[in-house]
PDB file of C-alpha atoms in Angstrom:
ATOM      1  CA  MET A   1     -61.195 -20.005 -51.154  1.00 46.00           C
ATOM      2  CA  ARG A   2     -63.326 -22.284 -53.357  1.00 47.00           C
ATOM      3  CA  LYS A   3     -62.476 -25.034 -54.627  1.00 54.00           C
ATOM      4  CA  ALA A   4     -62.441 -24.753 -59.020  1.00 50.00           C
ATOM      5  CA  PRO A   5     -64.561 -27.306 -60.009  1.00 54.00           C
ATOM      6  CA  SER A   6     -63.385 -30.011 -61.843  1.00 58.00           C
ATOM      7  CA  PHE A   7     -63.835 -31.463 -65.162  1.00 56.00           C
ATOM      8  CA  PRO A   8     -65.190 -35.522 -65.656  1.00 55.00           C
ATOM      9  CA  PRO A   9     -62.506 -37.377 -67.591  1.00 56.00           C
ATOM     10  CA  PRO A  10     -63.282 -37.749 -71.301  1.00 51.00           C
ATOM     11  CA  ALA A  11     -65.832 -41.381 -71.596  1.00 50.00           C
ATOM     12  CA  PRO A  12     -64.309 -44.849 -72.073  1.00 50.00           C
ATOM     13  CA  GLY A  13     -63.226 -45.366 -75.665  1.00 46.00           C
ATOM     14  CA  ALA A  14     -63.885 -41.578 -77.014  1.00 47.00           C
ATOM     15  CA  HIS A  15     -62.331 -40.700 -80.043  1.00 50.00           C
ATOM     16  CA  HIS A  16     -62.525 -37.750 -82.554  1.00 48.00           C
ATOM     17  CA  ASP A  17     -60.983 -37.212 -85.269  1.00 68.00           C
ATOM     18  CA  GLU A  18     -56.592 -36.473 -85.707  1.00 71.00           C
ATOM     19  CA  GLY A  19     -55.700 -33.422 -84.965  1.00 84.00           C
ATOM     20  CA  VAL A  20     -59.736 -31.273 -85.299  1.00 90.00           C
ATOM     21  CA  PRO A  21     -59.987 -28.864 -82.154  1.00 95.00           C
ATOM     22  CA  VAL A  22     -63.204 -29.294 -80.472  1.00 96.00           C
ATOM     23  CA  SER A  23     -64.395 -26.160 -80.160  1.00 96.00           C
ATOM     24  CA  VAL A  24     -64.428 -26.658 -83.831  1.00 97.00           C
ATOM     25  CA  LYS A  25     -66.275 -29.676 -84.226  1.00 96.00           C
ATOM     26  CA  ILE A  26     -68.922 -27.964 -81.229  1.00 97.00           C
ATOM     27  CA  ARG A  27     -69.085 -24.679 -83.550  1.00 96.00           C
ATOM     28  CA  GLU A  28     -69.823 -27.115 -86.849  1.00 96.00           C
ATOM     29  CA  ARG A  29     -72.998 -29.494 -84.490  1.00 97.00           C
ATOM     30  CA  LEU A  30     -74.674 -25.585 -83.844  1.00 97.00           C
ATOM     31  CA  LYS A  31     -74.459 -24.410 -87.733  1.00 97.00           C
ATOM     32  CA  ALA A  32     -75.627 -27.884 -88.252  1.00 96.00           C
ATOM     33  CA  GLN A  33     -78.631 -27.054 -86.558  1.00 96.00           C
ATOM     34  CA  GLN A  34     -78.367 -23.317 -87.524  1.00 96.00           C
ATOM     35  CA  ARG A  35     -77.978 -22.687 -84.636  1.00 96.00           C
ATOM     36  CA  ARG A  36     -77.218 -19.113 -82.642  1.00 96.00           C
ATOM     37  CA  PHE A  37     -74.121 -19.452 -80.276  1.00 97.00           C
ATOM     38  CA  ASN A  38     -73.851 -15.503 -78.830  1.00 96.00           C
ATOM     39  CA  ALA A  39     -71.790 -14.998 -75.506  1.00 96.00           C
ATOM     40  CA  ASN A  40     -75.349 -15.569 -73.370  1.00 96.00           C
ATOM     41  CA  ASP A  41     -76.334 -18.961 -75.430  1.00 97.00           C
ATOM     42  CA  ASN A  42     -76.760 -21.927 -73.912  1.00 97.00           C
ATOM     43  CA  ILE A  43     -74.645 -24.960 -75.658  1.00 97.00           C
ATOM     44  CA  ALA A  44     -74.258 -27.418 -73.783  1.00 97.00           C
ATOM     45  CA  ASP A  45     -76.590 -29.763 -75.960  1.00 95.00           C
ATOM     46  CA  CYS A  46     -73.912 -30.042 -78.486  1.00 96.00           C
ATOM     47  CA  ILE A  47     -71.153 -30.930 -75.825  1.00 97.00           C
ATOM     48  CA  GLU A  48     -71.064 -34.765 -75.861  1.00 96.00           C
ATOM     49  CA  PRO A  49     -69.397 -36.714 -73.337  1.00 95.00           C
ATOM     50  CA  GLY A  50     -66.110 -35.616 -72.970  1.00 95.00           C
ATOM     51  CA  GLU A  51     -65.365 -32.408 -74.585  1.00 96.00           C
ATOM     52  CA  LEU A  52     -66.092 -30.136 -72.136  1.00 96.00           C
ATOM     53  CA  GLU A  53     -62.415 -31.954 -70.295  1.00 96.00           C
ATOM     54  CA  GLN A  54     -60.685 -31.740 -74.109  1.00 96.00           C
ATOM     55  CA  LEU A  55     -62.488 -28.121 -74.730  1.00 97.00           C
ATOM     56  CA  LEU A  56     -60.141 -26.717 -71.259  1.00 97.00           C
ATOM     57  CA  ASP A  57     -57.259 -28.127 -72.805  1.00 97.00           C
ATOM     58  CA  GLU A  58     -57.493 -25.842 -76.201  1.00 97.00           C
ATOM     59  CA  VAL A  59     -58.890 -23.249 -74.137  1.00 97.00           C
ATOM     60  CA  GLU A  60     -55.982 -22.876 -72.213  1.00 98.00           C
ATOM     61  CA  GLN A  61     -53.382 -23.919 -74.971  1.00 97.00           C
ATOM     62  CA  LYS A  62     -54.992 -20.808 -76.500  1.00 97.00           C
ATOM     63  CA  MET A  63     -55.224 -18.054 -72.750  1.00 97.00           C
ATOM     64  CA  GLN A  64     -51.048 -19.226 -73.248  1.00 97.00           C
ATOM     65  CA  ALA A  65     -50.893 -18.016 -76.384  1.00 97.00           C
ATOM     66  CA  VAL A  66     -52.257 -14.624 -74.947  1.00 97.00           C
ATOM     67  CA  LEU A  67     -50.072 -14.500 -72.188  1.00 97.00           C
ATOM     68  CA  ASP A  68     -46.637 -14.547 -74.417  1.00 97.00           C
ATOM     69  CA  SER A  69     -48.052 -12.155 -76.572  1.00 97.00           C
ATOM     70  CA  MET A  70     -48.043 -10.209 -73.664  1.00 96.00           C
ATOM     71  CA  VAL A  71     -44.420 -10.249 -72.964  1.00 97.00           C
ATOM     72  CA  ILE A  72     -45.315 -12.689 -69.764  1.00 97.00           C
ATOM     73  CA  ASP A  73     -42.536 -14.960 -68.536  1.00 96.00           C
ATOM     74  CA  THR A  74     -45.189 -17.605 -67.200  1.00 96.00           C
ATOM     75  CA  GLU A  75     -42.128 -20.426 -66.786  1.00 95.00           C
ATOM     76  CA  GLY A  76     -40.170 -17.931 -65.446  1.00 95.00           C
ATOM     77  CA  ASP A  77     -42.903 -16.056 -63.002  1.00 95.00           C
ATOM     78  CA  HIS A  78     -43.649 -18.584 -60.578  1.00 95.00           C
ATOM     79  CA  ASN A  79     -46.993 -16.184 -59.685  1.00 95.00           C
ATOM     80  CA  THR A  80     -47.836 -16.909 -63.501  1.00 96.00           C
ATOM     81  CA  ARG A  81     -46.527 -20.169 -64.217  1.00 95.00           C
ATOM     82  CA  ASN A  82     -50.038 -21.888 -64.351  1.00 95.00           C
ATOM     83  CA  THR A  83     -51.932 -18.725 -65.678  1.00 97.00           C
ATOM     84  CA  ALA A  84     -53.100 -20.168 -68.249  1.00 97.00           C
ATOM     85  CA  ARG A  85     -54.678 -23.401 -67.049  1.00 97.00           C
ATOM     86  CA  ARG A  86     -56.150 -20.936 -63.883  1.00 97.00           C
ATOM     87  CA  VAL A  87     -57.690 -18.900 -65.867  1.00 97.00           C
ATOM     88  CA  ALA A  88     -58.939 -21.684 -68.397  1.00 97.00           C
ATOM     89  CA  LYS A  89     -60.888 -23.337 -65.567  1.00 97.00           C
ATOM     90  CA  MET A  90     -62.437 -19.902 -63.886  1.00 96.00           C
ATOM     91  CA  TYR A  91     -64.318 -19.592 -67.615  1.00 96.00           C
ATOM     92  CA  LEU A  92     -65.633 -23.138 -68.827  1.00 96.00           C
ATOM     93  CA  GLY A  93     -65.853 -24.767 -64.941  1.00 95.00           C
ATOM     94  CA  GLU A  94     -67.017 -21.411 -62.467  1.00 95.00           C
ATOM     95  CA  VAL A  95     -68.201 -17.639 -64.460  1.00 95.00           C
ATOM     96  CA  PHE A  96     -69.366 -18.807 -67.600  1.00 97.00           C
ATOM     97  CA  LYS A  97     -70.319 -22.337 -66.744  1.00 96.00           C
ATOM     98  CA  GLY A  98     -73.876 -21.225 -68.017  1.00 97.00           C
ATOM     99  CA  ARG A  99     -73.039 -21.235 -71.438  1.00 97.00           C
ATOM    100  CA  TYR A 100     -71.556 -25.428 -70.793  1.00 97.00           C
ATOM    101  CA  VAL A 101     -73.962 -27.285 -68.411  1.00 96.00           C
ATOM    102  CA  ALA A 102     -77.678 -27.830 -68.482  1.00 95.00           C
ATOM    103  CA  ALA A 103     -80.145 -26.024 -66.534  1.00 93.00           C
ATOM    104  CA  PRO A 104     -80.165 -27.101 -63.219  1.00 91.00           C
ATOM    105  CA  GLU A 105     -82.971 -29.915 -61.654  1.00 87.00           C
ATOM    106  CA  ILE A 106     -85.931 -27.368 -60.666  1.00 82.00           C
ATOM    107  CA  THR A 107     -89.215 -29.354 -59.238  1.00 76.00           C
ATOM    108  CA  GLU A 108     -92.187 -28.022 -59.637  1.00 70.00           C
ATOM    109  CA  PHE A 109     -95.357 -28.613 -57.885  1.00 67.00           C
ATOM    110  CA  PRO A 110     -98.847 -27.743 -58.561  1.00 60.00           C
ATOM    111  CA  ASN A 111    -100.682 -24.489 -57.108  1.00 62.00           C
ATOM    112  CA  ALA A 112    -102.183 -26.912 -54.422  1.00 53.00           C
ATOM    113  CA  GLU A 113    -103.737 -23.940 -51.955  1.00 59.00           C
ATOM    114  CA  ARG A 114    -104.632 -21.587 -54.953  1.00 62.00           C
ATOM    115  CA  LEU A 115    -102.206 -19.130 -54.142  1.00 65.00           C
ATOM    116  CA  ASN A 116    -102.637 -15.922 -55.726  1.00 71.00           C
ATOM    117  CA  GLU A 117    -100.863 -13.024 -53.924  1.00 80.00           C
ATOM    118  CA  LEU A 118     -97.634 -11.681 -54.573  1.00 88.00           C
ATOM    119  CA  MET A 119     -94.725 -12.767 -53.885  1.00 88.00           C
ATOM    120  CA  ILE A 120     -91.135 -11.083 -54.185  1.00 91.00           C
ATOM    121  CA  VAL A 121     -87.738 -13.740 -54.077  1.00 93.00           C
ATOM    122  CA  GLY A 122     -84.605 -11.630 -53.448  1.00 88.00           C
ATOM    123  CA  PRO A 123     -82.281  -9.948 -53.910  1.00 94.00           C
ATOM    124  CA  ILE A 124     -80.595 -12.463 -55.367  1.00 96.00           C
ATOM    125  CA  THR A 125     -77.206 -12.060 -55.931  1.00 95.00           C
ATOM    126  CA  VAL A 126     -75.829 -11.640 -59.676  1.00 95.00           C
ATOM    127  CA  ARG A 127     -72.737 -12.930 -60.927  1.00 95.00           C
ATOM    128  CA  SER A 128     -72.045 -12.337 -64.163  1.00 95.00           C
ATOM    129  CA  ALA A 129     -69.725 -10.248 -66.816  1.00 95.00           C
ATOM    130  CA  CYS A 130     -70.080  -8.261 -69.643  1.00 94.00           C
ATOM    131  CA  SER A 131     -70.015  -9.340 -73.098  1.00 94.00           C
ATOM    132  CA  HIS A 132     -67.620  -6.206 -74.118  1.00 94.00           C
ATOM    133  CA  HIS A 133     -64.733  -6.704 -71.928  1.00 93.00           C
ATOM    134  CA  PHE A 134     -65.610  -9.262 -69.808  1.00 94.00           C
ATOM    135  CA  CYS A 135     -65.576  -7.376 -67.117  1.00 94.00           C
ATOM    136  CA  PRO A 136     -67.429  -8.169 -63.948  1.00 93.00           C
ATOM    137  CA  VAL A 137     -71.309  -7.221 -63.406  1.00 94.00           C
ATOM    138  CA  ILE A 138     -71.777  -7.474 -60.090  1.00 95.00           C
ATOM    139  CA  GLY A 139     -74.954  -6.421 -58.023  1.00 95.00           C
ATOM    140  CA  LYS A 140     -78.390  -7.591 -57.187  1.00 96.00           C
ATOM    141  CA  VAL A 141     -82.190  -9.134 -58.459  1.00 96.00           C
ATOM    142  CA  TRP A 142     -85.832  -9.189 -56.652  1.00 97.00           C
ATOM    143  CA  ILE A 143     -88.498 -11.395 -58.861  1.00 96.00           C
ATOM    144  CA  GLY A 144     -92.224 -10.396 -58.518  1.00 94.00           C
ATOM    145  CA  VAL A 145     -94.294 -13.321 -59.484  1.00 92.00           C
ATOM    146  CA  LEU A 146     -98.253 -13.363 -59.006  1.00 90.00           C
ATOM    147  CA  PRO A 147     -99.899 -16.873 -59.293  1.00 86.00           C
ATOM    148  CA  ASN A 148    -102.493 -18.170 -60.058  1.00 81.00           C
ATOM    149  CA  GLN A 149    -104.068 -21.756 -59.631  1.00 75.00           C
ATOM    150  CA  SER A 150    -102.589 -22.676 -62.684  1.00 72.00           C
ATOM    151  CA  THR A 151     -99.164 -21.878 -61.907  1.00 74.00           C
ATOM    152  CA  ASN A 152     -96.265 -23.790 -61.163  1.00 75.00           C
ATOM    153  CA  VAL A 153     -94.616 -23.730 -57.128  1.00 77.00           C
ATOM    154  CA  ILE A 154     -90.976 -23.987 -56.721  1.00 81.00           C
ATOM    155  CA  GLY A 155     -88.359 -23.533 -54.249  1.00 80.00           C
ATOM    156  CA  LEU A 156     -87.163 -20.324 -53.803  1.00 82.00           C
ATOM    157  CA  SER A 157     -83.715 -21.993 -53.329  1.00 87.00           C
ATOM    158  CA  LYS A 158     -84.308 -22.330 -57.203  1.00 91.00           C
ATOM    159  CA  TYR A 159     -84.959 -18.864 -58.172  1.00 93.00           C
ATOM    160  CA  ALA A 160     -81.549 -18.086 -57.504  1.00 94.00           C
ATOM    161  CA  ARG A 161     -80.256 -21.426 -59.112  1.00 94.00           C
ATOM    162  CA  LEU A 162     -81.400 -19.611 -61.857  1.00 95.00           C
ATOM    163  CA  VAL A 163     -80.664 -16.737 -62.096  1.00 96.00           C
ATOM    164  CA  ASP A 164     -76.802 -18.574 -61.623  1.00 96.00           C
ATOM    165  CA  TRP A 165     -77.723 -20.059 -64.657  1.00 97.00           C
ATOM    166  CA  VAL A 166     -78.619 -17.375 -66.471  1.00 97.00           C
ATOM    167  CA  MET A 167     -76.327 -14.820 -65.300  1.00 97.00           C
ATOM    168  CA  GLY A 168     -73.521 -17.228 -65.691  1.00 97.00           C
ATOM    169  CA  ARG A 169     -72.389 -16.692 -69.261  1.00 96.00           C
ATOM    170  CA  PRO A 170     -70.942 -13.134 -70.850  1.00 96.00           C
ATOM    171  CA  GLN A 171     -74.375 -10.501 -70.833  1.00 95.00           C
ATOM    172  CA  ILE A 172     -75.620  -7.198 -71.088  1.00 95.00           C
ATOM    173  CA  GLN A 173     -78.208  -6.834 -68.408  1.00 95.00           C
ATOM    174  CA  GLU A 174     -80.699  -6.019 -70.678  1.00 95.00           C
ATOM    175  CA  GLU A 175     -80.350  -9.463 -72.088  1.00 96.00           C
ATOM    176  CA  ALA A 176     -79.635 -11.060 -69.399  1.00 96.00           C
ATOM    177  CA  VAL A 177     -82.747  -9.818 -67.832  1.00 97.00           C
ATOM    178  CA  VAL A 178     -85.187 -11.016 -70.420  1.00 97.00           C
ATOM    179  CA  GLN A 179     -83.628 -14.255 -70.632  1.00 96.00           C
ATOM    180  CA  LEU A 180     -84.208 -14.689 -66.911  1.00 97.00           C
ATOM    181  CA  ALA A 181     -88.105 -14.190 -67.001  1.00 97.00           C
ATOM    182  CA  ASP A 182     -88.686 -15.882 -70.501  1.00 96.00           C
ATOM    183  CA  LEU A 183     -86.947 -18.441 -68.125  1.00 94.00           C
ATOM    184  CA  ILE A 184     -89.490 -18.249 -65.752  1.00 93.00           C
ATOM    185  CA  MET A 185     -92.732 -17.675 -67.149  1.00 92.00           C
ATOM    186  CA  GLU A 186     -92.115 -20.362 -69.184  1.00 90.00           C
ATOM    187  CA  ARG A 187     -91.736 -22.852 -65.848  1.00 86.00           C
ATOM    188  CA  THR A 188     -93.743 -21.571 -63.585  1.00 86.00           C
ATOM    189  CA  GLN A 189     -96.951 -20.342 -65.961  1.00 87.00           C
ATOM    190  CA  PRO A 190     -97.877 -16.704 -63.526  1.00 90.00           C
ATOM    191  CA  ASP A 191    -100.507 -14.494 -64.288  1.00 91.00           C
ATOM    192  CA  GLY A 192     -97.343 -11.951 -63.964  1.00 93.00           C
ATOM    193  CA  LEU A 193     -94.431 -11.926 -63.735  1.00 95.00           C
ATOM    194  CA  ALA A 194     -91.631  -8.629 -62.254  1.00 96.00           C
ATOM    195  CA  ILE A 195     -88.276  -8.437 -62.186  1.00 97.00           C
ATOM    196  CA  VAL A 196     -85.595  -5.786 -61.045  1.00 96.00           C
ATOM    197  CA  MET A 197     -81.398  -6.205 -61.481  1.00 95.00           C
ATOM    198  CA  GLU A 198     -79.695  -3.859 -59.983  1.00 95.00           C
ATOM    199  CA  ALA A 199     -75.667  -4.025 -60.735  1.00 95.00           C
ATOM    200  CA  SER A 200     -72.006  -1.675 -60.890  1.00 93.00           C
ATOM    201  CA  HIS A 201     -70.005  -2.671 -64.270  1.00 91.00           C
ATOM    202  CA  PHE A 202     -66.298  -3.383 -63.237  1.00 88.00           C
ATOM    203  CA  CYS A 203     -66.348  -1.743 -67.606  1.00 87.00           C
ATOM    204  CA  MET A 204     -66.965   1.460 -66.375  1.00 84.00           C
ATOM    205  CA  SER A 205     -65.374   1.657 -63.221  1.00 80.00           C
ATOM    206  CA  TRP A 206     -61.949  -0.601 -64.149  1.00 82.00           C
ATOM    207  CA  ARG A 207     -61.456   1.118 -67.000  1.00 82.00           C
ATOM    208  CA  GLY A 208     -62.438   3.657 -69.479  1.00 78.00           C
ATOM    209  CA  VAL A 209     -64.061   6.159 -67.255  1.00 81.00           C
ATOM    210  CA  LYS A 210     -63.306   4.572 -64.119  1.00 81.00           C
ATOM    211  CA  GLU A 211     -67.235   5.792 -62.797  1.00 81.00           C
ATOM    212  CA  MET A 212     -67.248   4.166 -59.114  1.00 80.00           C
ATOM    213  CA  ASP A 213     -70.688   5.204 -58.108  1.00 80.00           C
ATOM    214  CA  SER A 214     -72.932   4.444 -61.526  1.00 83.00           C
ATOM    215  CA  LYS A 215     -74.704   1.558 -61.091  1.00 89.00           C
ATOM    216  CA  MET A 216     -77.131   0.097 -63.923  1.00 91.00           C
ATOM    217  CA  LEU A 217     -80.401  -0.257 -62.963  1.00 92.00           C
ATOM    218  CA  ASN A 218     -83.379  -2.030 -64.819  1.00 93.00           C
ATOM    219  CA  SER A 219     -87.028  -4.248 -65.141  1.00 94.00           C
ATOM    220  CA  VAL A 220     -88.478  -6.324 -67.352  1.00 96.00           C
ATOM    221  CA  MET A 221     -92.694  -6.556 -66.783  1.00 96.00           C
ATOM    222  CA  ARG A 222     -94.657  -9.473 -67.743  1.00 95.00           C
ATOM    223  CA  GLY A 223     -98.505 -10.050 -67.901  1.00 93.00           C
ATOM    224  CA  VAL A 224    -100.532  -8.644 -64.906  1.00 93.00           C
ATOM    225  CA  PHE A 225     -97.842  -6.212 -64.473  1.00 95.00           C
ATOM    226  CA  LEU A 226     -97.106  -4.732 -67.802  1.00 92.00           C
ATOM    227  CA  LYS A 227    -101.232  -3.867 -66.881  1.00 91.00           C
ATOM    228  CA  ASP A 228    -101.790  -2.794 -63.558  1.00 93.00           C
ATOM    229  CA  ALA A 229     -99.900  -0.163 -62.187  1.00 93.00           C
ATOM    230  CA  SER A 230    -101.365  -0.358 -58.631  1.00 93.00           C
ATOM    231  CA  LEU A 231     -99.601  -3.892 -59.020  1.00 93.00           C
ATOM    232  CA  ARG A 232     -96.182  -2.471 -60.452  1.00 92.00           C
ATOM    233  CA  ARG A 233     -96.035   0.187 -57.736  1.00 93.00           C
ATOM    234  CA  GLU A 234     -96.629  -2.223 -54.585  1.00 93.00           C
ATOM    235  CA  PHE A 235     -94.423  -4.706 -56.037  1.00 94.00           C
ATOM    236  CA  LEU A 236     -91.607  -1.910 -56.424  1.00 93.00           C
ATOM    237  CA  SER A 237     -92.586  -0.699 -53.166  1.00 92.00           C
ATOM    238  CA  LEU A 238     -91.588  -3.526 -51.522  1.00 90.00           C
ATOM    239  CA  ILE A 239     -88.632  -4.247 -52.070  1.00 88.00           C
ATOM    240  CA  PRO A 240     -86.292  -3.510 -49.330  1.00 73.00           C
ATOM    241  CA  ASN A 241     -83.171  -1.102 -49.519  1.00 65.00           C
ATOM    242  CA  ARG A 242     -82.919  -1.520 -53.247  1.00 57.00           C
ATOM    243  CA  GLY A 243     -80.497   1.634 -53.617  1.00 49.00           C
ATOM    244  CA  LYS A 244     -77.701  -0.097 -50.699  1.00 52.00           C
ATOM    245  CA  SER A 245     -77.727  -3.286 -51.152  1.00 43.00           C
ATOM    246  CA  ALA A 246     -76.044  -3.712 -54.697  1.00 41.00           C
TER     247      ALA A 246
END
């Protein structure tokens, strides 16, 4: 079993307004900056040192209230005795970590060799959750990049880190792929970018219609991929065994 991430302790000498929940303080900072804080937004720069630990405590308390309202005896049931804390740590430190931490450090290199051929990275595993029901979204993503002599080159593993950061939030697949495309375009400045994502949505298989075999497939094309149909076909044809991967 993977060890759950640890949270840093509050900064020495840090203090906060007595009785004001830390979530309220963070929300007020966001409002003061006229910032959006939707489920799939990153708010790391509005969280001060030590506040993530306080937020963990707050989420635990409110999760305990949810369990109490569901009439679960967390004191007598040894299986759920610490569930509120576990769920809080899972949301803040794992599955929704992309909301609360800054973007991963990505080292960029100049395109010294003037590479200008299509490059495809994938399949990269996607682990996310839908914004509607917080049910898992599990799948794969493929990224096609057509660089130019001014494009910033990043390591292959860095694409996976960017995917994990964007997908580590409550997401809608259509919006997630656009967010990822915007981020990669900003970081690398290529002539063209193509992204295809295929995923299973547990909000459809675990509940509702309980359709187990359906997947969602969508794509985003930028730059020359929008104008050049042959380039789009080349990218799609080079994705191996796409239908069997998610």
